[in-house]
Amino acid sequence: MIEIKEVVTRAQQKTFIEFPLKLYRNNPYFTPPLYADEKKLFRKNYHYYDTCEAVYYLAYRDGKAAGRISGILQRASNEKWNQKRVRFTRFDCIDDKEVAAALFAAVENWARTKGMEEVVGPLGFSDLEREGLLIEGFEELATFEEQYNYPYYQNLIEGLGYEKEVDWVEHKLYPPAVPDPRIREMREKLLTRYGLHLSTAKNADVFIKLYKDAFFEMLDTTYADIYGTVPFTEKMKNELVKSFRQIIDTRYIAMVLDKDEKPVCFGLCFPSIARAVQKSGGRMTIPTIFRILKAVKKPEIIDLALIGVLPSHRGVSLIMIDEIMRMLTEGTAKYCETNLNLEDNYAILNQWKNFDNVLHKRRRCYIKKI
């Protein structure tokens, strides 16, 4: 017998958060989100709820938790893109078609009560949340910024009538065996020609103080037409800064400024903390904190979180390529993870040709008319 319950009680919230931790226990590729961040989902003042509604469901088979799913009505996104959509996210399930069908039916029915016409996903509250279903690369470590899933998820979702809307691809970037000296030469010419220079902020606090507002303005501008993006609210900005403050390291940030100190181009990488949070299931225990500090100080992998160039300065993107190469050659990192790039975003994908690169993961967003 399958039973679907909306998550209401604290006990149900705990079950919802911990279900994937149990499902992926001892899986070497799964990277959990921070446990404390997932608990925030159930606070009435959660920073996304100014522009969103959300519902959370658990599936039980014969009284035992067998799956979970969340539905999000992202009003800001629907208004921006002129759509009537509900997003599904945080879908995790045992390999059982009936359980998956019951979970998706719950979200689809909820979407209909809200007057929506489509369900899409996996998509979070914004494009800075975990998104996309992994369909290639199941034996690759998930970055802290992305979700891992078992191969059978694809069959479960497609068996319910969901079809591809977009794919993202991911690369590992290595320094080229033979560096191209022209890249450094062109970098210097670009800096001189446009009167640009790189930020010299010495630490994260100084960087945030100087560039926080300008950074988010530039992010809204450069990502305006990217699939699934929504404008940032002040609460979203403050929460994102708070979440990543402890792992921001200026060694892995490149901010290009014009003569008036205005940012025109940026590349933001984070030292990978994926391994550091695995053992504790995302809980911030004392050993976890020490592992994170070690990972930040001497990272083996760096994650490319965001890269952007103002439309007026698109020709200077080569500076970012040179900066990523610097990060890889001067530090302890063996390679850089690009995270998700839309498969047709050739402006970005063509940049990775400057590296020794490996396409190692693919993710998919699905859509279904309801």
Short mmCIF file of N, CA, C and O in Angstrom, two decimals, residues 17 30 88 146 310:
data_model
loop_
_atom_site.label_atom_id
_atom_site.label_comp_id
_atom_site.label_asym_id
_atom_site.label_seq_id
_atom_site.Cartn_x
_atom_site.Cartn_y
_atom_site.Cartn_z
N ILE A 17 14.08 15.50 5.17
CA ILE A 17 15.48 15.91 5.04
C ILE A 17 16.41 14.70 5.02
O ILE A 17 17.38 14.65 4.25
N PHE A 30 27.65 10.72 -3.89
CA PHE A 30 26.61 11.61 -3.38
C PHE A 30 27.22 12.64 -2.43
O PHE A 30 27.98 12.29 -1.52
N PHE A 88 9.33 20.97 -9.95
CA PHE A 88 9.53 19.92 -8.96
C PHE A 88 11.00 19.86 -8.59
O PHE A 88 11.89 20.14 -9.40
N GLU A 146 25.67 20.70 -6.58
CA GLU A 146 24.75 19.94 -7.42
C GLU A 146 24.29 18.66 -6.74
O GLU A 146 24.90 18.18 -5.78
N LEU A 310 29.83 41.64 -18.61
CA LEU A 310 28.83 42.59 -19.08
C LEU A 310 28.80 42.63 -20.60
O LEU A 310 29.85 42.50 -21.25
#
